mmCIF file of C-alpha atoms and ligand atoms in Angstrom:
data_model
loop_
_atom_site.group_PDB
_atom_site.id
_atom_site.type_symbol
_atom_site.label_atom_id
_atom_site.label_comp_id
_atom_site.label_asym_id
_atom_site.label_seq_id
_atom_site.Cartn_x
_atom_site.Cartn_y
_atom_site.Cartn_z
ATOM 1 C CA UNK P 1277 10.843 30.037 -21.483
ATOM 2 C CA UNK P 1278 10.858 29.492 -17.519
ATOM 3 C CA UNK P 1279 10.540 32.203 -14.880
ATOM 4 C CA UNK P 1280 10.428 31.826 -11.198
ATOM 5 C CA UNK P 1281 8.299 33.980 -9.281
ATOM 6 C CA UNK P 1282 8.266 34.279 -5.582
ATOM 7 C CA UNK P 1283 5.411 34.311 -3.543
ATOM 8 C CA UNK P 1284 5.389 35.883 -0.161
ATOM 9 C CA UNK P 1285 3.511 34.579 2.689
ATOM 10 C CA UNK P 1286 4.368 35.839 6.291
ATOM 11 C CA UNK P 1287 6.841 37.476 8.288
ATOM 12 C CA UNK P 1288 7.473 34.860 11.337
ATOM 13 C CA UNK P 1289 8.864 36.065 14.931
ATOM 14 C CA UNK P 1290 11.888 35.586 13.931
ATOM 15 C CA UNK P 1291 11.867 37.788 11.144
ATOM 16 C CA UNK P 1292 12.386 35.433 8.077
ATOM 17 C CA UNK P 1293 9.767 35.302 5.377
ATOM 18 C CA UNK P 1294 7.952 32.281 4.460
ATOM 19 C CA UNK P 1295 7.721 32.224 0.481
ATOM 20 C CA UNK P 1296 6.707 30.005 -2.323
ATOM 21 C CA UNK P 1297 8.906 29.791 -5.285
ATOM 22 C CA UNK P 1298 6.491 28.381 -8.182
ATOM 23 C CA UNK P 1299 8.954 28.194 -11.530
ATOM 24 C CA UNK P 1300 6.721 28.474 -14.939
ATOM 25 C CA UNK P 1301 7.882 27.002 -17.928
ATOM 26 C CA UNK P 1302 6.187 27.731 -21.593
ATOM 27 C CA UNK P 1303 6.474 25.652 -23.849
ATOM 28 C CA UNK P 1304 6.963 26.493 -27.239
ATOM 29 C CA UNK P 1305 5.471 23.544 -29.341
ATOM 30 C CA UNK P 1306 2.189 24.676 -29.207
ATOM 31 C CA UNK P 1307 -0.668 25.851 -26.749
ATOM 32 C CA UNK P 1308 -2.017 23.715 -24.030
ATOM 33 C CA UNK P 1309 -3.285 23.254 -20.875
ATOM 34 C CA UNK P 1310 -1.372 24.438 -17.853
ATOM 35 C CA UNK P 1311 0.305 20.761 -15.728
ATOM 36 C CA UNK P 1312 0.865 22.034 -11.986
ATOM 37 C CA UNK P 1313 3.070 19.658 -9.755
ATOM 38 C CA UNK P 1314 4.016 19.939 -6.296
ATOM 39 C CA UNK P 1315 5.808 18.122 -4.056
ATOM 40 C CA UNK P 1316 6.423 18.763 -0.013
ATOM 41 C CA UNK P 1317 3.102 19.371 1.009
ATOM 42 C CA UNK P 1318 4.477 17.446 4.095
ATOM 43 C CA UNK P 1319 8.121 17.909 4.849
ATOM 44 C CA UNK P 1320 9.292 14.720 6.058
ATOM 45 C CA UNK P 1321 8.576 13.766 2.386
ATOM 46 C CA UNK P 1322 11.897 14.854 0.321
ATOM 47 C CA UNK P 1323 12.145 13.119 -2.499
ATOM 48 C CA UNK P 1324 9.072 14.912 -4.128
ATOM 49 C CA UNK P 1325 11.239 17.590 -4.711
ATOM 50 C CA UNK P 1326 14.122 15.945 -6.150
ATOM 51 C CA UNK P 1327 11.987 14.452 -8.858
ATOM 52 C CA UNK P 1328 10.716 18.068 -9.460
ATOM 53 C CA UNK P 1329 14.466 19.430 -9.730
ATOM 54 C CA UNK P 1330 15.937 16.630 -11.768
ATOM 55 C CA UNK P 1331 12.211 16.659 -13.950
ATOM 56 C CA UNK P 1332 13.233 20.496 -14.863
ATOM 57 C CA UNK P 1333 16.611 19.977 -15.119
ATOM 58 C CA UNK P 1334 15.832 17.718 -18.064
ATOM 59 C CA UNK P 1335 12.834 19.063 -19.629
ATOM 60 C CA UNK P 1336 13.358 20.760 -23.112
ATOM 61 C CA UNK P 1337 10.797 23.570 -23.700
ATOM 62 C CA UNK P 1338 10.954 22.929 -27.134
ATOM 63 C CA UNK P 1339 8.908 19.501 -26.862
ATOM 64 C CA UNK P 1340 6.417 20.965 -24.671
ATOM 65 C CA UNK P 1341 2.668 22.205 -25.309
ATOM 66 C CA UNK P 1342 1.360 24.552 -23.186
ATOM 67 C CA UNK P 1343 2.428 25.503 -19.619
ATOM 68 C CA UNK P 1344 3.938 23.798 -16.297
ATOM 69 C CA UNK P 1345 3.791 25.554 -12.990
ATOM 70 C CA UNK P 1346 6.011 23.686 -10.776
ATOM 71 C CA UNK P 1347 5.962 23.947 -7.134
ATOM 72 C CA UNK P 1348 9.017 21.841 -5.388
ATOM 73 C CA UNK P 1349 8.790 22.196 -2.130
ATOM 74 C CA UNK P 1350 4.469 23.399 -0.674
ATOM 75 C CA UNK P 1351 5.716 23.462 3.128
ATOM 76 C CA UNK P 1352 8.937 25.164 3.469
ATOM 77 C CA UNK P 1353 8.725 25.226 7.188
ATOM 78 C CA UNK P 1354 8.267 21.753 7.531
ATOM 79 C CA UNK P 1355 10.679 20.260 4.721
ATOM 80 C CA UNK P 1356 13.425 22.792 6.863
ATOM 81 C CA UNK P 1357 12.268 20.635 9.551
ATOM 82 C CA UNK P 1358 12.364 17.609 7.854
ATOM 83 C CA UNK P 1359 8.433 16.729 9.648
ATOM 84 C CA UNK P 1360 5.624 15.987 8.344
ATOM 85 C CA UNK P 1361 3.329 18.603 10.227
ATOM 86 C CA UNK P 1362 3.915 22.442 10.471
ATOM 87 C CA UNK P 1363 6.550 23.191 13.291
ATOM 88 C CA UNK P 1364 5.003 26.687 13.887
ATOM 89 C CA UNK P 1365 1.029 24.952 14.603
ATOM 90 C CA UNK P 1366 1.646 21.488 14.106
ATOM 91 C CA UNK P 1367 -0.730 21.303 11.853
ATOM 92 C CA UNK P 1368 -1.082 18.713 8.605
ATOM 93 C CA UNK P 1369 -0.808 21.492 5.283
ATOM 94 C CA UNK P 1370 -2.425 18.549 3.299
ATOM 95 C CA UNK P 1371 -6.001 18.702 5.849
ATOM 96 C CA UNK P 1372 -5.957 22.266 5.754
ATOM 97 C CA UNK P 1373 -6.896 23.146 1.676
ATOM 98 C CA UNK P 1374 -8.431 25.504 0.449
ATOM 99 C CA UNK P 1375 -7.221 27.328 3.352
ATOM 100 C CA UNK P 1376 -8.323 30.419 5.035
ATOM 101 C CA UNK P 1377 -6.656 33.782 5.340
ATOM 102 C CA UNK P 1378 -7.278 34.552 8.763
ATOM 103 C CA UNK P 1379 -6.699 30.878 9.796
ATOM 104 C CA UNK P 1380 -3.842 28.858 11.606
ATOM 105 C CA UNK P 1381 -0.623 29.332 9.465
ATOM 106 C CA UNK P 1382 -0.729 26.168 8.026
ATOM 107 C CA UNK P 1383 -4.568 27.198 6.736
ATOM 108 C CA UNK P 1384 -2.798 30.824 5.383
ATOM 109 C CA UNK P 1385 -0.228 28.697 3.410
ATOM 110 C CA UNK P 1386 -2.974 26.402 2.308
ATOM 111 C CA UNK P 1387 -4.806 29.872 1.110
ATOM 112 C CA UNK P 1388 -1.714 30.842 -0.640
ATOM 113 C CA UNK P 1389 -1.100 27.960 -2.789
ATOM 114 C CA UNK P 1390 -5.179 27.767 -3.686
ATOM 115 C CA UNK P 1391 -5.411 30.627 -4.824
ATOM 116 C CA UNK P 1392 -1.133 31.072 -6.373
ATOM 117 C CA UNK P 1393 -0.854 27.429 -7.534
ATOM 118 C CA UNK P 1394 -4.419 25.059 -7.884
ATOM 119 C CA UNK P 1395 -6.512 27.754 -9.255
ATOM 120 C CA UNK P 1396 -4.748 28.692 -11.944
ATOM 121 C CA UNK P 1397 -3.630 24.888 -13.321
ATOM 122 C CA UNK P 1398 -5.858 22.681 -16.148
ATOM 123 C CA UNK P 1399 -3.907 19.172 -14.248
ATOM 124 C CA UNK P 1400 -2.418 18.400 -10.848
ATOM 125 C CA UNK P 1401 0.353 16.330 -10.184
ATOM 126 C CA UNK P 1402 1.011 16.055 -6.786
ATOM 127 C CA UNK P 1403 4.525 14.083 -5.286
ATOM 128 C CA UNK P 1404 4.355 12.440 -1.906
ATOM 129 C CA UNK P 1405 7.042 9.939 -0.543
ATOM 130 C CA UNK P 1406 6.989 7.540 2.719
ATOM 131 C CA UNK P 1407 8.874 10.112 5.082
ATOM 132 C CA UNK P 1408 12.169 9.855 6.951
ATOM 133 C CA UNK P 1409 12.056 6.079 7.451
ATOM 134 C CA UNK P 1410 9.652 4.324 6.009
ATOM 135 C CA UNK P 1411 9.428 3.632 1.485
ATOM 136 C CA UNK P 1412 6.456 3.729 -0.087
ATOM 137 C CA UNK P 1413 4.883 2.711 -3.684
ATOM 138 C CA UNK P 1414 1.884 3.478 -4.813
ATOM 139 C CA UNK P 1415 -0.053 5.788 -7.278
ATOM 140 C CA UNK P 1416 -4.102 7.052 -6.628
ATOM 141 C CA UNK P 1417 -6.458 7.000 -9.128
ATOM 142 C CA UNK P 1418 -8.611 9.937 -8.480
ATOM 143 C CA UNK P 1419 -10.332 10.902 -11.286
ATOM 144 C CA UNK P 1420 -8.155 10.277 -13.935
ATOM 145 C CA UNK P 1421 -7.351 6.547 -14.200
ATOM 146 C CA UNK P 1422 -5.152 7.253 -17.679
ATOM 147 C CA UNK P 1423 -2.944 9.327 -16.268
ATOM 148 C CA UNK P 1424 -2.506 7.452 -12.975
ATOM 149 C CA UNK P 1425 -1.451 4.941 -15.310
ATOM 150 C CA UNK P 1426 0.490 6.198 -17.254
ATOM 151 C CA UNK P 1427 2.847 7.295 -14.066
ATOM 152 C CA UNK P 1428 4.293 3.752 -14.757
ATOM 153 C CA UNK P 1429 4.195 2.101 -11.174
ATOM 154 C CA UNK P 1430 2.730 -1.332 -10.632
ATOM 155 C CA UNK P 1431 0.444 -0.955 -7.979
ATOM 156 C CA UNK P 1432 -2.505 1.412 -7.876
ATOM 157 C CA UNK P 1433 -4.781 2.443 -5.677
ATOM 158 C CA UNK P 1434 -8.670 3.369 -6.606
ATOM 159 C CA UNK P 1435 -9.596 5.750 -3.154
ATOM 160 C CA UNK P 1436 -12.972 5.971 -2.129
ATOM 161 C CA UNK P 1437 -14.106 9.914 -0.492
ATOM 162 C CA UNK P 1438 -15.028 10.734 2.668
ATOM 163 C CA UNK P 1439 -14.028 6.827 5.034
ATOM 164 C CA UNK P 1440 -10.751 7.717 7.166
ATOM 165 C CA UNK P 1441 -7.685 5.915 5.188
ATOM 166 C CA UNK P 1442 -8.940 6.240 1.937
ATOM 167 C CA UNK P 1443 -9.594 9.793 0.272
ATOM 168 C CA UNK P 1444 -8.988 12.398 3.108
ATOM 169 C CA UNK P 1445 -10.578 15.576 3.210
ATOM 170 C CA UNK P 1446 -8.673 19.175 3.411
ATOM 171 C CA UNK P 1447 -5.563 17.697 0.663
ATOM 172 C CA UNK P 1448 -4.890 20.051 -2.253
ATOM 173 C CA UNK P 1449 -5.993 17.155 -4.334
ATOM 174 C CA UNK P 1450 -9.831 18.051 -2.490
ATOM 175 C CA UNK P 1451 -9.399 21.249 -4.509
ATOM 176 C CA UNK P 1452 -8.732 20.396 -7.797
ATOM 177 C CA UNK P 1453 -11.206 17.707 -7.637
ATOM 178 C CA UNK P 1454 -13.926 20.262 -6.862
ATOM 179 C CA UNK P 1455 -12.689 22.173 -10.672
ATOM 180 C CA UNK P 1456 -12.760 18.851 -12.149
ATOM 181 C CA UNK P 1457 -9.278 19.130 -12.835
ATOM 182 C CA UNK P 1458 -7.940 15.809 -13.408
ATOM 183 C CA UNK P 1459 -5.533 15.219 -10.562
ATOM 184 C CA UNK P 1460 -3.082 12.398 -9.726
ATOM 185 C CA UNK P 1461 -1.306 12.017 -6.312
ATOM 186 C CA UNK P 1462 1.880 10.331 -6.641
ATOM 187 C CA UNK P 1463 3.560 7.850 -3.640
ATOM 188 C CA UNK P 1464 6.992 7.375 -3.995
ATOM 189 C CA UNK P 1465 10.240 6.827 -2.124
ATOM 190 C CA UNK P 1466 11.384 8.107 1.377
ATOM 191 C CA UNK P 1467 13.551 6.018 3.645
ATOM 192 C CA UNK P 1468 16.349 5.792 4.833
ATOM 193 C CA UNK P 1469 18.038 4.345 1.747
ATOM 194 C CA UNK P 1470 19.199 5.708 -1.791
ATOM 195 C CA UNK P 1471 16.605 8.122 -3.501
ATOM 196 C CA UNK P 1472 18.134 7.991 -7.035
ATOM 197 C CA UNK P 1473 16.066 5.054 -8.508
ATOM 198 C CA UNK P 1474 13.192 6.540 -7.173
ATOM 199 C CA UNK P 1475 14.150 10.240 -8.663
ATOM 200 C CA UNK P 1476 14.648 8.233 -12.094
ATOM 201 C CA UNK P 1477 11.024 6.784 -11.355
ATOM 202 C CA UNK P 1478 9.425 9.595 -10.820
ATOM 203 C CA UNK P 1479 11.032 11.858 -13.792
ATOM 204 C CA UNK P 1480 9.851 9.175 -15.848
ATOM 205 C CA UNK P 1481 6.748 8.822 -14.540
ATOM 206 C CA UNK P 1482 5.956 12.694 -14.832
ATOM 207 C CA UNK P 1483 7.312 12.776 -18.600
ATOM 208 C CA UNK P 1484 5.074 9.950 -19.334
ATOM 209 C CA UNK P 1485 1.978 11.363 -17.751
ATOM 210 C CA UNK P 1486 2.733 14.520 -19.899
ATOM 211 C CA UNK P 1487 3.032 12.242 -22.949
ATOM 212 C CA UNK P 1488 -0.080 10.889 -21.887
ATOM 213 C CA UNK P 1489 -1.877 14.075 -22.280
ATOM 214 C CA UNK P 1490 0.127 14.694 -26.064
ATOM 215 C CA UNK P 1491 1.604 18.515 -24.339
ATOM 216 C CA UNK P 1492 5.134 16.470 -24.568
ATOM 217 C CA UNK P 1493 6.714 14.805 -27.868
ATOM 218 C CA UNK P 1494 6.737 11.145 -28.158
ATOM 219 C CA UNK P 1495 3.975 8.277 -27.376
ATOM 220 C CA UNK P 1496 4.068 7.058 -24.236
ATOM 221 C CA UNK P 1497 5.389 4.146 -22.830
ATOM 222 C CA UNK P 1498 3.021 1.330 -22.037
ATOM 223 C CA UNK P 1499 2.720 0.766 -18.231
ATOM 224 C CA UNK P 1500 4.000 -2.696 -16.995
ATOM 225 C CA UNK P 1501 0.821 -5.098 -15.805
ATOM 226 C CA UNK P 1502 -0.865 -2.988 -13.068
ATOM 227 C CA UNK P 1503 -2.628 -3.884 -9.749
ATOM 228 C CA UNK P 1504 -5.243 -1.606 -8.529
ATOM 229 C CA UNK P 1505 -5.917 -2.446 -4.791
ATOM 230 C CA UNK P 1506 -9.156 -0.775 -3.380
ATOM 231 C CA UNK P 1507 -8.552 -0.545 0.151
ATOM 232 C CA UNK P 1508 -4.983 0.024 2.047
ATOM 233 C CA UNK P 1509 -4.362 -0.717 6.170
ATOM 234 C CA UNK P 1510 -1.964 1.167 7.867
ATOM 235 C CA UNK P 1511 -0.432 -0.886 10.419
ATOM 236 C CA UNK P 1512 0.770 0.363 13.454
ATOM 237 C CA UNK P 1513 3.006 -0.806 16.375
ATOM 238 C CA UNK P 1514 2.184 -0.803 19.841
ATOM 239 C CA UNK P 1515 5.700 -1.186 20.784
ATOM 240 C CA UNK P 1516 8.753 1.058 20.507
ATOM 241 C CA UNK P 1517 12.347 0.032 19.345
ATOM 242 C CA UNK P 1518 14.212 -1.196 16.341
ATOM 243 C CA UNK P 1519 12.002 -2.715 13.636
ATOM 244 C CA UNK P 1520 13.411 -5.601 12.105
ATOM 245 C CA UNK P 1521 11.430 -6.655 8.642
ATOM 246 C CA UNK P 1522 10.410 -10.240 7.945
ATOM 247 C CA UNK P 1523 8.264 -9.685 4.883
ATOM 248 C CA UNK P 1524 8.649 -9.946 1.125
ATOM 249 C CA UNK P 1525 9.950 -6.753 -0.578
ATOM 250 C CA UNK P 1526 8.159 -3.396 -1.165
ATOM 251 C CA UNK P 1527 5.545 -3.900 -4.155
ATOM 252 C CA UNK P 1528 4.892 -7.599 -3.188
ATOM 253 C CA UNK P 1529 2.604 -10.043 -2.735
ATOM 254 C CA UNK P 1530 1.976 -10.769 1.148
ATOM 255 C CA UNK P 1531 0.788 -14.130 2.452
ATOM 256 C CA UNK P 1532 -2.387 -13.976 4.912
ATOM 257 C CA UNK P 1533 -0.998 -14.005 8.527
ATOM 258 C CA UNK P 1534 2.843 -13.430 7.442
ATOM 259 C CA UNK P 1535 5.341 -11.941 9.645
ATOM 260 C CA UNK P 1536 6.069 -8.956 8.725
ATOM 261 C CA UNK P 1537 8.877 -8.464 11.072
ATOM 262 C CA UNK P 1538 9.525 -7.492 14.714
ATOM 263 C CA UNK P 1539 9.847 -4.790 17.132
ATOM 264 C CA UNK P 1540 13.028 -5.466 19.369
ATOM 265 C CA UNK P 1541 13.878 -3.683 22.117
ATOM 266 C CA UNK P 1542 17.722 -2.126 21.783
ATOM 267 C CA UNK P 1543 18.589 -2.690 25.957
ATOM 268 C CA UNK P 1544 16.935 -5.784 26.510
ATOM 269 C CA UNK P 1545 17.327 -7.444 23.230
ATOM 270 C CA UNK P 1546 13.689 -8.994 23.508
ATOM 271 C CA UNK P 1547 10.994 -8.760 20.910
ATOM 272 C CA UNK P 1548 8.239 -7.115 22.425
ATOM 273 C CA UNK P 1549 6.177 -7.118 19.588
ATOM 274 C CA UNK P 1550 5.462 -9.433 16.349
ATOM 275 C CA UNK P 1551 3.477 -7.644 13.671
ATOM 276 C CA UNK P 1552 1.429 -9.859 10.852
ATOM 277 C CA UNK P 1553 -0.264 -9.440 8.113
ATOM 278 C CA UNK P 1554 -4.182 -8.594 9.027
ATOM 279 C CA UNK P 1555 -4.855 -8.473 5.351
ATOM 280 C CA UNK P 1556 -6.257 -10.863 3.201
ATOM 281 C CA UNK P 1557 -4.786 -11.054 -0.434
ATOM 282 C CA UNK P 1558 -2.194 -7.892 0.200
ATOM 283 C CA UNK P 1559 0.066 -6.038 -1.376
ATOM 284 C CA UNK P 1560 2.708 -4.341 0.473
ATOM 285 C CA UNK P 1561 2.536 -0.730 -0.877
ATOM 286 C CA UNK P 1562 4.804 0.637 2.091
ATOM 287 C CA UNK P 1563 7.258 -0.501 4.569
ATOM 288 C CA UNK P 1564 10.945 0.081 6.272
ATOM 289 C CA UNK P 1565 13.841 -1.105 4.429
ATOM 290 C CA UNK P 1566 16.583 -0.542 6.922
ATOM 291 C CA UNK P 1567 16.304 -1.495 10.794
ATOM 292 C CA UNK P 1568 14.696 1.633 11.875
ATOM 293 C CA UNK P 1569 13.835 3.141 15.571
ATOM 294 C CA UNK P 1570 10.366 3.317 15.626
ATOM 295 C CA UNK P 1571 7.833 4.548 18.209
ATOM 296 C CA UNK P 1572 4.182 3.462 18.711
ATOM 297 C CA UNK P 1573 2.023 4.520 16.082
ATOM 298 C CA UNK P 1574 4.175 5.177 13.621
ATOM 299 C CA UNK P 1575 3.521 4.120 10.248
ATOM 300 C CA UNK P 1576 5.018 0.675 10.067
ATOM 301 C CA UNK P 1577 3.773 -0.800 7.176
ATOM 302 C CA UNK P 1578 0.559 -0.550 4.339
ATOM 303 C CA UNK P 1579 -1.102 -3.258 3.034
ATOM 304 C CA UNK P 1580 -3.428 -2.804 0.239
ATOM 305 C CA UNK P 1581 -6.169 -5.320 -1.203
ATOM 306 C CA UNK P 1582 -7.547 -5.960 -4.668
HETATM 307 ZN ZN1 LIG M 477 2.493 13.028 2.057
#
C-alpha cells in the first residue's frame, strides 16, 4: 500500500507554497521497522532523487517488511534552483538540522522534516551526489558499518565527529545519530555526464541495504572488495577557467604528487594553475569528468586515505 502525503511549510512572497511530499509504502510481508530515505537535502545534487523514483517505481510491496517513508527531493527551493544552498537565505539545509521554528527558512524546513520525516523512521538512508559538475563515489560509515556495506560501492569512508571535513555538524544524519538510528549517507553521481549507471547503482544499492536488514526478500549480494579511507581532502583551485583532468578515473588509486589536471584559461589559452595530488596513498572519491568551467574554490577534486 503507498500513500503520499503532503506536507506544508510556508507561504513565500510570491505566493507559492513550499511543501514536502513524503510517499509511505507498507509492506505487506510482515511487520518491521520503518527505512526513511531522502535525497536533495542540497539541490545541486539531482540524482538522489532519481534513484528514489526509479527505487519506487520498482519496489513490490509484496516483498517488503515493515514501512518506507521516502522523501525525494528535502530542498525543493534549491533542487528548483538547481544550488546547493537555499536561494531564499542562502543557507546549507544539511547545517541547519534539527531546525528551529522561528529560525531562518532553511532552519523552518530543517524543523519540518525533524519532526515529519527523522523522528518518525527506525533507519536513515540519506542520497547525496557531487552537484552540477563534479562525480562523486563514496559511501559513510556512520554507525552502521553493515549496511554501509552492503550499499555495494568500493570505497568507504569511516568519518570522525566534530574536525571540519569529516562528520559535519547540523546534517539530518546529526539527528538520527542522536536516536541511535542506524543511518547511512550515500555519495553518488552528479556531473555533467549520464546519470543512468549511477540510478542503477543506487537502486541496487538501496534494495541491498534493505536485504541487509531481512524487511526485503532475498539474501543480499556480497559487496565487491571494499576500501575504507579514514580521512578525505577537498582540493580546491585558486584559479578560474576550464578544468582539464590528468588523473586516473573516479574510484582510483592516485600516485603521490600526480597531476591531477589543469586549470586553463579560455582567452588566453595558458594554464594558470596545475593541481597535484597532496595526498599520500589516495583514492580519488570525487572529481570532474568533462572539461568543466570552474571558479576558485570550487570543489575540484577529493582524495581520501586509508
Ligand atoms: Zn550533499
Amino acid at each position: 500500500m503507498a500513500s503520499l502525503r503532503r506536507v506544508p511549510i510556508a507561504h513565500f512572497a510570491n505566493g507559492m507554497e513550499a511543501a514536502l511530499h513524503i510517499h509511505e509504502i507498507v509492506g505487506t510481508a510482515g511487520d518491521g521497522p520503518t527505512v526513511g530515505i531522502s535525497a536533495a537535502i542540497h539541490g545541486d545534487e539531482q540524482t538522489g532523487p532519481q534513484i528514489v523514483l526509479e527505487f519506487a517505481r520498482q519496489l513490490d510491496p509484496a516483498k517488503l517488511k515493515g514501512r518506507l517513508l521516502l522523501l525525494p527531493v528535502a530542498n525543493p527551493l534549491s533542487f528548483e534552483a538547481r544550488t546547493r544552498h537555499n536561494p531564499v537565505d542562502d543557507l546549507n539545509l544539511n547545517r541547519m538540522f534539527p531546525g528551529a521554528r522561528g529560525g531562518w527558512f532553511s532552519e523552518q524546513l530543517a524543523a519540518a522534516i525533524s519532526r515529519e520525516f527523522l523522528e518518525k523512521i527506525d533507519v536513515f538512508f540519506d542520497i547525496h551526489a557531487g552537484g552540477h559538475q563534479p562525480t562523486v563515489d563514496y559511501i559513510y560509515i556512520r554507525n552502521a558499518e553493515n549496511l554501509s556495506r552492503a550499499f555495494g560501492s568500493k570505497l568507504l569512508y569511516r568519518a570522525k565527529p566534530g574536525v571540519s571535513g569529516t562528520m559535519y555538524e547540523g546534517t539530518a544524519a546529526a539527528v538520527t545519530d542522536k536516536r541511535a538510528v542506524p543511518s547511512v549517507v550515500i555519495e553518488l553521481g552528479g556531473g555533467l555526464v549520464d546519470q543512468a549507471p549511477y540510478v542503477a547503482r543506487g537502486v541496487a544499492g538501496l534494495n541491498n541495504m534493505l536485504r541487509e536488514l531481512k524487511t526485503l526478500d532475498g539474501a543480499p549480494a556480497k559487496p565487491p572488495e571494499q576500501i575504507v579511507m579514514s580521512g578525505i581532502q577537498i582540493i580546491r583551485p585558486t584559479q578560474g577557467g576550464f578544468i582539464e583532468i590528468a588523473h586516473p578515473p573516479l574510484g582510483e588509486r592516485v600516485a603521490d604528487d600526480a597531476l591531477l589536471g589543469r586549470i586553463v584559461s579560455p582567452y588566453t589559452f595558458e594554464t594558470l594553475e596545475e593541481i597535484r595530488n597532496p595526498v599520500k596513498g589516495g583514492w580519488m572519491v570525487l572529481s570532474h569528468l568533462t572539461r568543466n568551467l570552474v571558479q576558485p574554490g570550487d570543489y575540484l577534486f577529493m582524495v581520501g586515505h586509508e
